[in-house]
Amino acid sequence: LRRLLLKGPERHEQRPRSPNRANYFAEITSLKDSEEEFERNLHAEFVLALRTPSALTHFLKISGRYPLTGLGRLNTYAVFAETGRMILSSYGRVGMVLPTGIATDATTQFFFKNMVETKTLASLYDFENEEKLFINVHHSFRFCLWSGSGRRAPQQRINLAFRLRQVSQIAERRFVLTPADIIRLNPNTGTLPVFDYKRNADITIGIYRRVPVLWQESPDRNPWGLTLMQGVFNMASDSGLFRPSAAENETLQDMLDDGWEFDGNALVRNGERLLPLYEAKMLHHFDDRFGTYKGQTEAQANVGTVPRPTPEEKDDPAYSTISRYWVPEQAVEARLCPEEDLRARRILQWDHDWLLGWRDICRSSDTRTVISTALPRAAVGDKFLLALPQRDGALLQANLSSFVLDFCARQKISGTSLKYFIFKQLPVLPPSAYEVECPWDGDERLDDWVRARVLELTYTSYAMEPFARDHGDNGPPYRWDEERRFCLRAELDAAYFHLYGVARDDVEYIMDTFRAFRNVSPDLFARTKKAILEIYEAMAKAIADRTPYRSALTPSPGHGPRHPERRPDPSENDRG
């Protein structure tokens, strides 16, 4: 609109610029009845420019010409790919240079799954443009060499390679999958995983042969009884509900001066209650108090980070982190317990005083990719997605926090988001897998063994008391002990490597793939890897010898030090 408005004689270039798109639209619409021919022609050009993409979109979606790519958010490269298949001889071949999203994105899943199921995908070689194979394309852009076959020339083996930078690397990095392997890895979408190396593929396929996906859509298998939610509040469209109000330049101090008081990390006044809005950056594995806005510096705000509470602060069970915004309690309840969600055709009534979810924003090259945790019932931003289970949330949290699951997720993420379609297709043990004798400790059931460690890691504050009660713990919160927490997490990670059937050499290989962890915190990485391998080997010996594995922790997991049996007044928590 701005470009069109500034075309023409000099007098139009001097037109004052309006502050937003709606004003531009109103301004150019007013030209329709102008006395000047140039302005009427400008309006006609605008209408034509507006109509052309709308007409094209309508044709692509309604004509039936593109049944697999004329869906959802359209992109011309996908339409060209489907056209290539349509005009192909039954025995012919087609090849194109396309964005890698043709194989990995949710919007192209129907097209790609059809190619896999009909065995017409011949090869796909994924490239990063870091070495500027295409000079005028951004260095981070990913593209692929895609080839397919006609329907009477089925492909039993698919040649693949990922994250290449030169064509010469294809020969050394290429590996083969079958159509059945791809469907096993992504049964809902049929999209491709993103394997850097053949060994990654071999390990991941082996895991998927032993462990089912979290939620299979057809036939519908949702063993955890999950409800998935896009957070609770959109940080943009729901901002009118937030306090302090950014639109009115309100501050937290203004609210406190106006009579609002802290109750834990909620705000109360005259019977009104505002719940804190948790953002993804405030949460981490087994830690609902990972980040706080209290004491945030301008430098931290500029890069989107928040201060981290100290271990001493977290050892105070009454300590709560401070959010940036608060939301009326009734608005939170309306989202968590709506009368009816007609779009999903189901009724959601989440009646637990805790939530479970994961960070949306992540990359396969981050220190950790899947970052999941339980947190108190509160408002949640849209970059922390919710997975609300009808079965044991402690067991699911343990699985989602494991290194082995994280490794599998990294083979599927090619962008910066862990969306529902990826999350559903992660390999996750079903609840029935825990209803057995613990393989390395015959004196205990597996679910009790895992749950004891999760509770000690999660239940460190009064705010998480509802989570503890729902999972059978009626005592006071556990102390925040960094050393015990390290050992508890190492035991859980070693346990899940066993439960996923991963061999010892592959455990070491998987840990070494977390390069960002090793580079950012080399000492902690070395210690973590060593602890997990030692515990894994001790568990393997216990399984082979049919003798119980004994934790090195004293007291044993689930019996760690706790705080006194009391609930201090919320005002004791210094808010600053």
CSV table of C-alpha atoms in Angstrom, one decimal, residues 127-143 165:
chain,number,residue,atom,x,y,z
A,127,PHE,CA,21.3,-28.4,1.7
A,128,GLU,CA,22.2,-25.5,3.9
A,129,ASN,CA,23.2,-22.4,2.0
A,130,GLU,CA,26.0,-21.6,4.4
A,131,GLU,CA,28.6,-21.7,1.5
A,132,LYS,CA,26.4,-19.7,-0.8
A,133,LEU,CA,25.6,-22.2,-3.5
A,134,PHE,CA,22.9,-19.6,-4.3
A,135,ILE,CA,24.6,-16.3,-3.9
A,136,ASN,CA,21.5,-14.1,-3.6
A,137,VAL,CA,19.8,-16.4,-1.1
A,138,HIS,CA,20.2,-16.0,2.7
A,139,HIS,CA,22.9,-18.2,4.2
A,140,SER,CA,20.5,-19.9,6.6
A,141,PHE,CA,18.0,-20.9,4.0
A,142,ARG,CA,17.5,-24.7,3.4
A,143,PHE,CA,16.7,-26.2,0.1
A,165,ARG,CA,26.8,-27.7,2.0
